[in-house]
mmCIF file of N, CA and C in Angstrom:
data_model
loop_
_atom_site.group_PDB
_atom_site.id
_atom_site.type_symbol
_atom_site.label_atom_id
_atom_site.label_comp_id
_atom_site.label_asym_id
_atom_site.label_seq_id
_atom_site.Cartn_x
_atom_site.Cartn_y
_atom_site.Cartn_z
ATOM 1 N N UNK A 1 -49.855 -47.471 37.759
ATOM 2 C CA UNK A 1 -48.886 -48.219 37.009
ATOM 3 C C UNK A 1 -49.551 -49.454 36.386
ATOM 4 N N UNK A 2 -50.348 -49.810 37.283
ATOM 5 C CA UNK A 2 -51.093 -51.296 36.537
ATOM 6 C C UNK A 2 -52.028 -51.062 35.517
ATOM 7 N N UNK A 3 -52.213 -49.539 35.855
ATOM 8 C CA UNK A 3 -53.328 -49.266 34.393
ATOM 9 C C UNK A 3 -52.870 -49.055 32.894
ATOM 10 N N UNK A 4 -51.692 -48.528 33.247
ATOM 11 C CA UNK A 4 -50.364 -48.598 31.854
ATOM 12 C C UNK A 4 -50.386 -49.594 31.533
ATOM 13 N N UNK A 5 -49.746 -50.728 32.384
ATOM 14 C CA UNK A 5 -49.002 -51.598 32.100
ATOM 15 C C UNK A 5 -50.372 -52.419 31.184
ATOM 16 N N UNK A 6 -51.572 -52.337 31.383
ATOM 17 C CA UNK A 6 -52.241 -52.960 31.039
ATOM 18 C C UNK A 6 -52.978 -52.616 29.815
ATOM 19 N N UNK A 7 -53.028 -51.243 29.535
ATOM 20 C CA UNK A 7 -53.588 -50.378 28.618
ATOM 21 C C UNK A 7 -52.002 -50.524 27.369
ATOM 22 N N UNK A 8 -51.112 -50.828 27.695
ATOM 23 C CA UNK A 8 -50.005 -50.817 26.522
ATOM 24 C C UNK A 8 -49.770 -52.197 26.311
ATOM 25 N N UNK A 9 -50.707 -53.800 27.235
ATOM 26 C CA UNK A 9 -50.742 -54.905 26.937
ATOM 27 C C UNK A 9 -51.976 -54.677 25.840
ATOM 28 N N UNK A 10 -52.899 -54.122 25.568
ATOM 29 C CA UNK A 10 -53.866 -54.309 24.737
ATOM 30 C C UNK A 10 -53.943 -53.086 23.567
ATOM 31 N N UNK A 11 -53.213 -52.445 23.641
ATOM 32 C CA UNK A 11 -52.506 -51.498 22.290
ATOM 33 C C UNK A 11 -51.497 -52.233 21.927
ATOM 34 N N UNK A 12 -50.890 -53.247 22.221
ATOM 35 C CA UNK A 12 -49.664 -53.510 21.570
ATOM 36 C C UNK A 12 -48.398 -52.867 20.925
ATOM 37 N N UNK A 13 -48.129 -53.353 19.829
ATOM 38 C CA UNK A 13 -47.078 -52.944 18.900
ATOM 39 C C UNK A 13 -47.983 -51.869 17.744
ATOM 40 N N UNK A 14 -48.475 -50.742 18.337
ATOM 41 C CA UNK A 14 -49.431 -49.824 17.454
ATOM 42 C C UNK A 14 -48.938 -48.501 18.213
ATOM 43 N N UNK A 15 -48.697 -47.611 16.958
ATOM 44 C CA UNK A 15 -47.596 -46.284 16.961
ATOM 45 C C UNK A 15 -48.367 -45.284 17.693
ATOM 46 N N UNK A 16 -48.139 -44.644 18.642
ATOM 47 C CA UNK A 16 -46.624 -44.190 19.134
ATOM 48 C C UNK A 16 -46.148 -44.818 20.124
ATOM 49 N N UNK A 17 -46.940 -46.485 20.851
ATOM 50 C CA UNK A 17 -46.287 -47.125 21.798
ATOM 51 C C UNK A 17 -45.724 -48.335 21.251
ATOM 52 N N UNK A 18 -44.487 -48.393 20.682
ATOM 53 C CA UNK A 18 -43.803 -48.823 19.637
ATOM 54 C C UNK A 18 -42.088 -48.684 20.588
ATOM 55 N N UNK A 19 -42.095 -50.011 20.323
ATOM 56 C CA UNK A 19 -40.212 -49.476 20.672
ATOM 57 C C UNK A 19 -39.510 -49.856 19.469
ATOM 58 N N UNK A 20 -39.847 -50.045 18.089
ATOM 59 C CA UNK A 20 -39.365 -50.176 16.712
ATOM 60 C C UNK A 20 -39.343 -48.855 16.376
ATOM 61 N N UNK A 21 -38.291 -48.510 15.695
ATOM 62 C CA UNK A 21 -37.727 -46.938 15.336
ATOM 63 C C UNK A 21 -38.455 -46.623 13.873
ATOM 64 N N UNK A 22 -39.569 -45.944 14.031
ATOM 65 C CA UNK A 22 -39.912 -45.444 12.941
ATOM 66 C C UNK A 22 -39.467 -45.568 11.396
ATOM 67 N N UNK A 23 -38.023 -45.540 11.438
ATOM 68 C CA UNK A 23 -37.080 -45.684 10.024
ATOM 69 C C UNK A 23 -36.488 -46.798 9.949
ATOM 70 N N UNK A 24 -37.203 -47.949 10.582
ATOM 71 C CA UNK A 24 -36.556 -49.141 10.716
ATOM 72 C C UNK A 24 -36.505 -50.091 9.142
ATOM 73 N N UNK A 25 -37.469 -49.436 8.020
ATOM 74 C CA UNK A 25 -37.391 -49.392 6.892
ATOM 75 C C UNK A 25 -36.933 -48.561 5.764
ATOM 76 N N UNK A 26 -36.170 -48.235 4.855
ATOM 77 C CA UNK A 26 -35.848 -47.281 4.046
ATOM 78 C C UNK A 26 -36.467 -48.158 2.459
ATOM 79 N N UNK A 27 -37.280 -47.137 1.711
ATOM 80 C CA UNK A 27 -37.994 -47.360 0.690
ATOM 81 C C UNK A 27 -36.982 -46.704 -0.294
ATOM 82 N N UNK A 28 -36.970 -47.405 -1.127
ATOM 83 C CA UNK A 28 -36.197 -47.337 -2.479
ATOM 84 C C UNK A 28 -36.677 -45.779 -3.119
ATOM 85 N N UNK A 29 -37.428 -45.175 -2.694
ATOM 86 C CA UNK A 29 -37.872 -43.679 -3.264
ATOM 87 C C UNK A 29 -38.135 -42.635 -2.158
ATOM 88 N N UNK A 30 -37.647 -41.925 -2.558
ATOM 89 C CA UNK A 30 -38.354 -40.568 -1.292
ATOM 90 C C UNK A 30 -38.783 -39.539 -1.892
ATOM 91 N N UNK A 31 -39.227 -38.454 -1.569
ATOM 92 C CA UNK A 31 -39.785 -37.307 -2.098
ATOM 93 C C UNK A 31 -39.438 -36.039 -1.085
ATOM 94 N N UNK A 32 -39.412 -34.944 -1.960
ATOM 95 C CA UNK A 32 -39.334 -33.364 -0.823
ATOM 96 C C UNK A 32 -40.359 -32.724 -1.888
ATOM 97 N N UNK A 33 -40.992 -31.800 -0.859
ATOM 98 C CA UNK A 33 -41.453 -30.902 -1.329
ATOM 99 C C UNK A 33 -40.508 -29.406 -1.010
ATOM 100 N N UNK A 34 -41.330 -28.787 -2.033
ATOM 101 C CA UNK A 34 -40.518 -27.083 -1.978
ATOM 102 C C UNK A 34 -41.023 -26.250 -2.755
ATOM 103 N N UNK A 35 -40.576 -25.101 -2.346
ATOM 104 C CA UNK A 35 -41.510 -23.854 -2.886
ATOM 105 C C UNK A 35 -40.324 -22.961 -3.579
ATOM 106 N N UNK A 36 -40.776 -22.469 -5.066
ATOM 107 C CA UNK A 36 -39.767 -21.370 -5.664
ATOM 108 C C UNK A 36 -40.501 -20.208 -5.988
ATOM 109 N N UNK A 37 -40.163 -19.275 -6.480
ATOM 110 C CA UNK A 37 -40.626 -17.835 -7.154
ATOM 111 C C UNK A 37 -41.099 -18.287 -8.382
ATOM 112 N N UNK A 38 -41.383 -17.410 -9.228
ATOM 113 C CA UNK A 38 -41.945 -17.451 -10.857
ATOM 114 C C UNK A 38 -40.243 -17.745 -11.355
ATOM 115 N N UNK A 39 -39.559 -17.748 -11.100
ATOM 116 C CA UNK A 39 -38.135 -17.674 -11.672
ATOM 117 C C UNK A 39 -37.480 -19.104 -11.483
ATOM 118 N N UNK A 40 -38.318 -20.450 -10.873
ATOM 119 C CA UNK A 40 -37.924 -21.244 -10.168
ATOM 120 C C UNK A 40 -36.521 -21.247 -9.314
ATOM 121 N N UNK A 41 -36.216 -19.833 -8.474
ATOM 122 C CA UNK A 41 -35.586 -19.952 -7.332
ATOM 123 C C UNK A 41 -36.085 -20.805 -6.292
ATOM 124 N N UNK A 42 -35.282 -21.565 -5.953
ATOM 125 C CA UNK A 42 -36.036 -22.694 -4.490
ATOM 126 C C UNK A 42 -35.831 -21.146 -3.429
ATOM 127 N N UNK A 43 -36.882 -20.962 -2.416
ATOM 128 C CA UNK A 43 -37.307 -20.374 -1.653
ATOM 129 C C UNK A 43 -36.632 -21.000 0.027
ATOM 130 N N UNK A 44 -36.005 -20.589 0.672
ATOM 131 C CA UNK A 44 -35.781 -20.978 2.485
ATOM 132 C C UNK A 44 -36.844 -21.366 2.712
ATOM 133 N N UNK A 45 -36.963 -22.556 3.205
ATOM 134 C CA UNK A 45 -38.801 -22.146 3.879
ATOM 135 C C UNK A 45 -38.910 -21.789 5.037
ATOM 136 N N UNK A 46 -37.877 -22.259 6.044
ATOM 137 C CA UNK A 46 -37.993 -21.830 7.265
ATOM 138 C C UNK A 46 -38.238 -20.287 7.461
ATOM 139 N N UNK A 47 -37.229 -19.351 6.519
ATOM 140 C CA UNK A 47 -37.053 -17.938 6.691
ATOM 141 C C UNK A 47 -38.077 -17.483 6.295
ATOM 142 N N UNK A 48 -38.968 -17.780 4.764
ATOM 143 C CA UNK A 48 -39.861 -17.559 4.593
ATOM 144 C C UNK A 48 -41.329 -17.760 4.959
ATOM 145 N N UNK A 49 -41.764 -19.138 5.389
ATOM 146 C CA UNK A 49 -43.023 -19.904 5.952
ATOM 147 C C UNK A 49 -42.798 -20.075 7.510
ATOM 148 N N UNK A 50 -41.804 -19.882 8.101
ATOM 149 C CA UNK A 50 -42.026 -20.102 9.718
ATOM 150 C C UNK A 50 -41.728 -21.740 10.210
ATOM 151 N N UNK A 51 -41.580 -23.235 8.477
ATOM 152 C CA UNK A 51 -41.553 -23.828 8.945
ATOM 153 C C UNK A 51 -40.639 -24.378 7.761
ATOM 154 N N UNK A 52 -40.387 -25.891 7.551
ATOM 155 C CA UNK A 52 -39.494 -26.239 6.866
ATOM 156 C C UNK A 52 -40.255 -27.619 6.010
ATOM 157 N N UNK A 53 -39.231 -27.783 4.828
ATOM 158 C CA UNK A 53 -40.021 -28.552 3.857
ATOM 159 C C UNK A 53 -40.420 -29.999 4.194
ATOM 160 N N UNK A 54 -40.070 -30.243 5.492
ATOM 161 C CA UNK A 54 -40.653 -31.689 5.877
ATOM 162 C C UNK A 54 -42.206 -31.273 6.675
ATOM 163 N N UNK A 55 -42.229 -29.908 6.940
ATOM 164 C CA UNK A 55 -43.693 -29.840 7.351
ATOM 165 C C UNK A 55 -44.462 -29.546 6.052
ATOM 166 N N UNK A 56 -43.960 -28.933 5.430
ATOM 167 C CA UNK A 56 -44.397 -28.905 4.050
ATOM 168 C C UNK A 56 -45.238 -30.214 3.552
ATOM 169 N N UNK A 57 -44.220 -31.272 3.416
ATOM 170 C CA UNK A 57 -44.367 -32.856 2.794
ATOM 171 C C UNK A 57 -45.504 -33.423 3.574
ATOM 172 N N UNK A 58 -46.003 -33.180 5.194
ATOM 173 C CA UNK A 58 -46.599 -33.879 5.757
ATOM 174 C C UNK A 58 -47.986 -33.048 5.601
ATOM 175 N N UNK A 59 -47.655 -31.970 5.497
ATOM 176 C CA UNK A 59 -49.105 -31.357 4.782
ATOM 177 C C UNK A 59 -49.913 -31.417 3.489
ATOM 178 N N UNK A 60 -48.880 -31.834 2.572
ATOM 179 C CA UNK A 60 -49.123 -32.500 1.174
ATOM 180 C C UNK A 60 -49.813 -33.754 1.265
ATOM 181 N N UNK A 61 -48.943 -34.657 1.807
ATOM 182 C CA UNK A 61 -49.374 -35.997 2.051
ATOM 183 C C UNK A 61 -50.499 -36.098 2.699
ATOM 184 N N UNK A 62 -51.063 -35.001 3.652
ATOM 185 C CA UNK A 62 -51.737 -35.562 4.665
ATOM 186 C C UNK A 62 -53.063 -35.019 3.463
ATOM 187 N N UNK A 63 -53.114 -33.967 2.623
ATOM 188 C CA UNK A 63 -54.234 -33.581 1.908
ATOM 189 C C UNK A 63 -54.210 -34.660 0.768
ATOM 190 N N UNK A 64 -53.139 -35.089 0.457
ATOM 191 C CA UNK A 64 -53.369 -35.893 -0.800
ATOM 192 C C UNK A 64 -54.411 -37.346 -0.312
ATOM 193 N N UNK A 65 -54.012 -37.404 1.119
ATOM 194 C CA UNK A 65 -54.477 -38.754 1.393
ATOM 195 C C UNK A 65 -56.189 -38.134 1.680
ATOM 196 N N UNK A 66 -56.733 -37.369 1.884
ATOM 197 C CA UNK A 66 -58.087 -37.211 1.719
ATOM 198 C C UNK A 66 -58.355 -36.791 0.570
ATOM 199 N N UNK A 67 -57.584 -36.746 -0.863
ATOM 200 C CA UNK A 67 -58.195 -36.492 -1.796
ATOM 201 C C UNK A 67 -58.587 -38.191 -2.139
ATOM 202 N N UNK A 68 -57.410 -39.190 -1.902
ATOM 203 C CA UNK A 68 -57.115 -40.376 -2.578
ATOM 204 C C UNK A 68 -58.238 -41.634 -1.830
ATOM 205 N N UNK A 69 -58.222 -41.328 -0.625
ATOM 206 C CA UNK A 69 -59.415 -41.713 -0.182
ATOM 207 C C UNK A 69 -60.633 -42.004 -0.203
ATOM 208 N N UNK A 70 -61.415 -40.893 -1.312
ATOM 209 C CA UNK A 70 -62.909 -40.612 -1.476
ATOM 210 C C UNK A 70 -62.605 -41.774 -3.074
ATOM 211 N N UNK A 71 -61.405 -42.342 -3.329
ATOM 212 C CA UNK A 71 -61.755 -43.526 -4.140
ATOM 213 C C UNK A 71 -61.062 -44.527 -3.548
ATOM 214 N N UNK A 72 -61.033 -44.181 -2.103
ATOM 215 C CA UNK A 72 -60.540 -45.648 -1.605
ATOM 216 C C UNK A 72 -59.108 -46.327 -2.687
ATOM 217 N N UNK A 73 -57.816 -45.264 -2.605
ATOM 218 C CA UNK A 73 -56.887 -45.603 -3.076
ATOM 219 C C UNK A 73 -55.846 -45.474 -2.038
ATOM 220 N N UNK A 74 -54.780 -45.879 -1.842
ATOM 221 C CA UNK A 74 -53.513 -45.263 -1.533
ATOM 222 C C UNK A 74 -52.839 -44.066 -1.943
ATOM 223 N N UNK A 75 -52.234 -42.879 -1.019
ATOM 224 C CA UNK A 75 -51.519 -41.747 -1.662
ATOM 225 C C UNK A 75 -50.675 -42.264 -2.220
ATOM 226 N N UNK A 76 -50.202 -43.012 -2.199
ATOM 227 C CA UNK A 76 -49.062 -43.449 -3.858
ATOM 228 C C UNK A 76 -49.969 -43.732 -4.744
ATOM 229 N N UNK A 77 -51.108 -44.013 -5.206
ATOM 230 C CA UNK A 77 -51.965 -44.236 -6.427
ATOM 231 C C UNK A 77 -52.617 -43.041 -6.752
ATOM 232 N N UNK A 78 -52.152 -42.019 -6.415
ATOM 233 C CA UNK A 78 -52.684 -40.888 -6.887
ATOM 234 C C UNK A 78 -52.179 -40.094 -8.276
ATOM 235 N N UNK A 79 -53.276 -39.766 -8.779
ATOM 236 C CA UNK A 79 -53.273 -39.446 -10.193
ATOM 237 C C UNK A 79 -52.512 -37.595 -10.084
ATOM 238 N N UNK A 80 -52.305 -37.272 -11.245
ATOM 239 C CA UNK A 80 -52.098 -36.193 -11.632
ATOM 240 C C UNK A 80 -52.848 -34.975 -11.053
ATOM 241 N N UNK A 81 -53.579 -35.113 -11.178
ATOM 242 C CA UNK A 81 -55.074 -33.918 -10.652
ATOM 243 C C UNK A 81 -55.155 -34.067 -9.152
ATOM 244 N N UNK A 82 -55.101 -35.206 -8.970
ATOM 245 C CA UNK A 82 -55.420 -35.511 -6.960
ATOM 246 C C UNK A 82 -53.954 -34.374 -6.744
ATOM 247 N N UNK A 83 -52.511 -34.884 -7.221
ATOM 248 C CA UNK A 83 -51.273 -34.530 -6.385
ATOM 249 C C UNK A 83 -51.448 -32.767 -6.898
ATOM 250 N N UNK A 84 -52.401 -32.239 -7.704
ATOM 251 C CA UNK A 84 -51.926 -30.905 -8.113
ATOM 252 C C UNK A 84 -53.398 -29.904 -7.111
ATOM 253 N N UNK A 85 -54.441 -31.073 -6.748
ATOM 254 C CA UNK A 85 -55.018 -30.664 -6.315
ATOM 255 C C UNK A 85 -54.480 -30.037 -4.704
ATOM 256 N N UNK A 86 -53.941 -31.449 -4.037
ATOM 257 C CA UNK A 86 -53.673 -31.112 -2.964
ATOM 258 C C UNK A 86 -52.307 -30.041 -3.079
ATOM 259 N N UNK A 87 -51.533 -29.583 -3.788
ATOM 260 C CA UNK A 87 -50.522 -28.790 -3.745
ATOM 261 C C UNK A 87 -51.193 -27.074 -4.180
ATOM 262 N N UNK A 88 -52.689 -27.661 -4.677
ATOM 263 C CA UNK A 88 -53.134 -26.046 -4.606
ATOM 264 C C UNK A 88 -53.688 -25.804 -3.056
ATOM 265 N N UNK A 89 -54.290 -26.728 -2.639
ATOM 266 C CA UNK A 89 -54.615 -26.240 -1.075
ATOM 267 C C UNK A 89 -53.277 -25.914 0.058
ATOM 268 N N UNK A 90 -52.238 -26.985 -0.183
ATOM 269 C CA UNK A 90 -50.826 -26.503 0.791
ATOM 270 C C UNK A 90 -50.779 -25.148 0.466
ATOM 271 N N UNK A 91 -50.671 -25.027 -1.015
ATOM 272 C CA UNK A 91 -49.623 -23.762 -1.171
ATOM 273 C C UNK A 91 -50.173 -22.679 -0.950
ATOM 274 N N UNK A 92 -52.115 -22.700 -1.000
ATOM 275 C CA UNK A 92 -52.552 -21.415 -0.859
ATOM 276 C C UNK A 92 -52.726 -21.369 0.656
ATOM 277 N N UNK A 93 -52.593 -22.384 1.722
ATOM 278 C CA UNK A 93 -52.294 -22.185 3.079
ATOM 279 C C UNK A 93 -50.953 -21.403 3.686
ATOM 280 N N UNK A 94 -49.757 -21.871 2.915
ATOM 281 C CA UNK A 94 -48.902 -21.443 2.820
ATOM 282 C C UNK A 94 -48.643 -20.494 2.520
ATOM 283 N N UNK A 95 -49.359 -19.595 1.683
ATOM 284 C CA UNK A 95 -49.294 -18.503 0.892
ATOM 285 C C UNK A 95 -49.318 -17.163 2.051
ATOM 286 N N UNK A 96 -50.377 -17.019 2.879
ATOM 287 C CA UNK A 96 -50.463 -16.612 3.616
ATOM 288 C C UNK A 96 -49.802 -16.553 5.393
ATOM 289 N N UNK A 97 -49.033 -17.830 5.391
ATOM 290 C CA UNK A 97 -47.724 -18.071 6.531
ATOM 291 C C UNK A 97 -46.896 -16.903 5.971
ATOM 292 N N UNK A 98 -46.181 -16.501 4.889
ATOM 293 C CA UNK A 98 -45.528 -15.895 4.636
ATOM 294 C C UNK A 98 -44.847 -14.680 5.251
ATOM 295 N N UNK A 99 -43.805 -14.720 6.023
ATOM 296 C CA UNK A 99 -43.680 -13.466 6.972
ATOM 297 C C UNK A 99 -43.318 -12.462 6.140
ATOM 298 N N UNK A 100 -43.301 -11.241 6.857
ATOM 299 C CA UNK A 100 -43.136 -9.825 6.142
ATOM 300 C C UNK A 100 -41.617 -9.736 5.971
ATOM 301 N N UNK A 101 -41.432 -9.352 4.864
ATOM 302 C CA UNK A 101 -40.087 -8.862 4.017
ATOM 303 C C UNK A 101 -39.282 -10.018 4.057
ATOM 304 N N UNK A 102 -40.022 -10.987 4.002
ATOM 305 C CA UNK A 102 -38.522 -12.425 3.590
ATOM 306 C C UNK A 102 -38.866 -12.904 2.273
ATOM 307 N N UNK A 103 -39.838 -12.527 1.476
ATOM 308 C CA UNK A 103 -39.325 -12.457 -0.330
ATOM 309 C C UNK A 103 -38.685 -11.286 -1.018
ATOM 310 N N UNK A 104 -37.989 -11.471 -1.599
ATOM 311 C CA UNK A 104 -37.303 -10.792 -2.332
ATOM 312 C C UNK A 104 -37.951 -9.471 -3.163
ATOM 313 N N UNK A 105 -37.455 -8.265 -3.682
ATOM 314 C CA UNK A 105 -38.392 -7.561 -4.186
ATOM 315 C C UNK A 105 -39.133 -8.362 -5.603
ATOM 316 N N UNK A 106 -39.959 -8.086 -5.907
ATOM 317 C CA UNK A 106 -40.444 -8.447 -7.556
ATOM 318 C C UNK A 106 -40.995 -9.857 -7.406
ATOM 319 N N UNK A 107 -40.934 -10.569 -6.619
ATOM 320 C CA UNK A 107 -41.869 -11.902 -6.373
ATOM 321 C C UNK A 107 -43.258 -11.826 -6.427
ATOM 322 N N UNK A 108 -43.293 -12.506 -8.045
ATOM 323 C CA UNK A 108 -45.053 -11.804 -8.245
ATOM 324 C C UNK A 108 -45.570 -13.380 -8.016
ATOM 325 N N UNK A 109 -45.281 -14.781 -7.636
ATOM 326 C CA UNK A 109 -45.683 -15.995 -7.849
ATOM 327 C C UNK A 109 -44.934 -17.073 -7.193
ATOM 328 N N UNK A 110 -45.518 -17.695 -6.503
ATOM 329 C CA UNK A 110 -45.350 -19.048 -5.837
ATOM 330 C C UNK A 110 -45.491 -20.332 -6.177
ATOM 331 N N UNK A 111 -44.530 -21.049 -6.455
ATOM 332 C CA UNK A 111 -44.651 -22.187 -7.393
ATOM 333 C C UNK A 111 -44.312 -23.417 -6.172
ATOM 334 N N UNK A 112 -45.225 -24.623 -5.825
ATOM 335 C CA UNK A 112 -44.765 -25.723 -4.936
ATOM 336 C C UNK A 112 -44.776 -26.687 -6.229
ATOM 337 N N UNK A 113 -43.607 -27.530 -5.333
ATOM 338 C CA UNK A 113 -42.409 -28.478 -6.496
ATOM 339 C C UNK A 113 -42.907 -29.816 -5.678
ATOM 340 N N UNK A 114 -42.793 -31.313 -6.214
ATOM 341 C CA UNK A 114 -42.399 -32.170 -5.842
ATOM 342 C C UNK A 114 -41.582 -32.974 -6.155
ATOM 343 N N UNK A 115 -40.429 -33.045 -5.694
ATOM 344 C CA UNK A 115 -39.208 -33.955 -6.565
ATOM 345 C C UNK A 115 -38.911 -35.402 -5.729
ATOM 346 N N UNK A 116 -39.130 -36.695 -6.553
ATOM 347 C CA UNK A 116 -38.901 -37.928 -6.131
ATOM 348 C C UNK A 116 -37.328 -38.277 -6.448
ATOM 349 N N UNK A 117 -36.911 -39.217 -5.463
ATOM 350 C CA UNK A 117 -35.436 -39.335 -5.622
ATOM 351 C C UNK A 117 -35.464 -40.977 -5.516
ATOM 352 N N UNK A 118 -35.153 -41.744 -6.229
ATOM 353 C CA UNK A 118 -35.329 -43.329 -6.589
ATOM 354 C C UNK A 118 -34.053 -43.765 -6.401
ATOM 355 N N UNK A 119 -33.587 -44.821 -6.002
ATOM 356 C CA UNK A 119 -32.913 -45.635 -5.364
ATOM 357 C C UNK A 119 -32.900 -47.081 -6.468
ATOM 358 N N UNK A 120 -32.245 -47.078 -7.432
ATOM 359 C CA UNK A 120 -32.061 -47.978 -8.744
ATOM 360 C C UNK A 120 -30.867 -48.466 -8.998
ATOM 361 N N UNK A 121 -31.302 -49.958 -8.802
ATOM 362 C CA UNK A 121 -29.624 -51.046 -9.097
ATOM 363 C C UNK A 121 -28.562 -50.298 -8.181
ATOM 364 N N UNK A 122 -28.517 -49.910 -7.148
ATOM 365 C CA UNK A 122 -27.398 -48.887 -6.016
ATOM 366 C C UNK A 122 -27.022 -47.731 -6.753
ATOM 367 N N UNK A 123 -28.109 -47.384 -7.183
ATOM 368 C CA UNK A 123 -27.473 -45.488 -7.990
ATOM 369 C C UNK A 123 -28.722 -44.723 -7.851
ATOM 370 N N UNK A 124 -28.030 -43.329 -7.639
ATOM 371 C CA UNK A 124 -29.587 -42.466 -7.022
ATOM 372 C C UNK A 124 -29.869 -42.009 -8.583
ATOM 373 N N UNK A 125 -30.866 -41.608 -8.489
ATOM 374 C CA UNK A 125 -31.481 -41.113 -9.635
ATOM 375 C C UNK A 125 -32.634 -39.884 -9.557
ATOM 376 N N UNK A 126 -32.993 -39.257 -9.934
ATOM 377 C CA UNK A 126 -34.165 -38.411 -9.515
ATOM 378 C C UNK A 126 -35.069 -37.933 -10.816
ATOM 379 N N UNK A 127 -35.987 -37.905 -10.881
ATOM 380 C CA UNK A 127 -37.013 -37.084 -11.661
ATOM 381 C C UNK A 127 -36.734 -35.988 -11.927
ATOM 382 N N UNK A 128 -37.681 -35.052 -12.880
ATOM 383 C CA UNK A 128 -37.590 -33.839 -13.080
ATOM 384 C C UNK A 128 -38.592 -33.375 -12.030
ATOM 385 N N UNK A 129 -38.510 -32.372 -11.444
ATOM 386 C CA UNK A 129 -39.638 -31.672 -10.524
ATOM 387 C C UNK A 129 -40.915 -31.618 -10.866
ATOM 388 N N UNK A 130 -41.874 -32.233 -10.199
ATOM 389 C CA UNK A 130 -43.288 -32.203 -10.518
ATOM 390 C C UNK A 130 -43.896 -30.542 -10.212
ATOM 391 N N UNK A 131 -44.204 -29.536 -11.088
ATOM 392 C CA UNK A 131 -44.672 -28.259 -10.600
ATOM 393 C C UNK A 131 -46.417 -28.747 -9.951
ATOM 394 N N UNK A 132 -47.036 -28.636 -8.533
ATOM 395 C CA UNK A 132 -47.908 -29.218 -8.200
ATOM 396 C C UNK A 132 -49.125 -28.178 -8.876
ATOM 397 N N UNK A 133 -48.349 -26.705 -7.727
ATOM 398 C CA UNK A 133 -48.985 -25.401 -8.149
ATOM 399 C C UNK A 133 -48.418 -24.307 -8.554
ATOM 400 N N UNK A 134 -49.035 -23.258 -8.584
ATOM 401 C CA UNK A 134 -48.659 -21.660 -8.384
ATOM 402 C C UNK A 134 -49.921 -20.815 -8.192
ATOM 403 N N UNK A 135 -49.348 -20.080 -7.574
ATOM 404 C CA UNK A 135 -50.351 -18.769 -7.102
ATOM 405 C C UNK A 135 -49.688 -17.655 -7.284
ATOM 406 N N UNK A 136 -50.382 -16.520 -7.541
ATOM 407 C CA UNK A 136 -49.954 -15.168 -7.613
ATOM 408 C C UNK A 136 -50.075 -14.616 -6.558
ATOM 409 N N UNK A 137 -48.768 -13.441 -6.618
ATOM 410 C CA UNK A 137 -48.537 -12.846 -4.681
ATOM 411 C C UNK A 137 -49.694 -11.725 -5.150
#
C-alpha cells in the first residue's frame, strides 16, 4: 500500500491516475469517422468491421498523429495529404476486418469519410464529408 500511495504521489495528476473525468472539457468541434460503399451508403461498422466508428476515429487519429509528427506538428495541423494518407492505411486495415457476408451483394468499393461537426454562436453546423479514401473490394 505504501508503494501506491507513493508511486501515485510522484505520477500525480497524469492519465490514467487522474480523478478529473476525461470529458471534463467539450471543444467547440468534433469529428466521426465512417465507412460507405461506392454508392456513399454509410456502412454498420460494428456488423460489418467487428468494431465501431469510435474505434475507427482512434485509429485515424492515432496514424494521423505519426504522419504529423515527422514535422513536428499537431494532428489538428494536418494538411490534406497527411489526413488522406492516414485514411488510406485505416481503411486498407479495415478492409480486411471485414466479416463474411455482411456487405451487400455488388459492393465493388470502400470509401472512409470524415465529417467535422462545429459548435458556432450556439448552432451546430457541420461540413461536407471529407472522402479520406477508397479501395476496391
Amino acid at each position: 500500500m505504501t508503494a501506491v500511495v507513493l508511486a501515485l504521489f510522484l505520477i500525480k495528476e497524469q492519465f490514467p491516475f487522474s480523478n478529473f473525468p476525461m470529458y471534463s472539457n467539450f471543444d467547440t468541434e468534433a469529428d466521426v469517422i465512417f465507412v460507405t460503399d461506392q454508392n456513399d451508403q454509410v456502412l454498420p461498422m460494428t456488423k460489418v468491421f467487428r468494431n465501431g466508428s469510435s474505434t475507427a476515429k482512434k485509429a485515424y487519429k492515432k496514424e494521423l498523429g505519426k504522419l504529423t509528427a515527422k514535422r513536428k506538428a499537431d494532428s489538428s495541423e494536418a494538411n490534406e495529404a497527411e489526413r488522406a494518407a492516414a485514411g488510406r492505411i485505416v481503411l486498407g486495415d479495415w478492409a480486411t476486418k471485414v466479416k463474411d457476408g455482411s456487405l451487400t451483394a455488388g459492393t465493388k468499393s470502400l470509401r472512409l469519410y470524415r465529417r467535422t461537426f462545429q459548435l458556432v454562436d450556439g448552432k451546430l453546423s457541420d461540413r461536407k464529408p471529407e472522402l479520406l479514401a477508397e479501395q476496391s473490394r
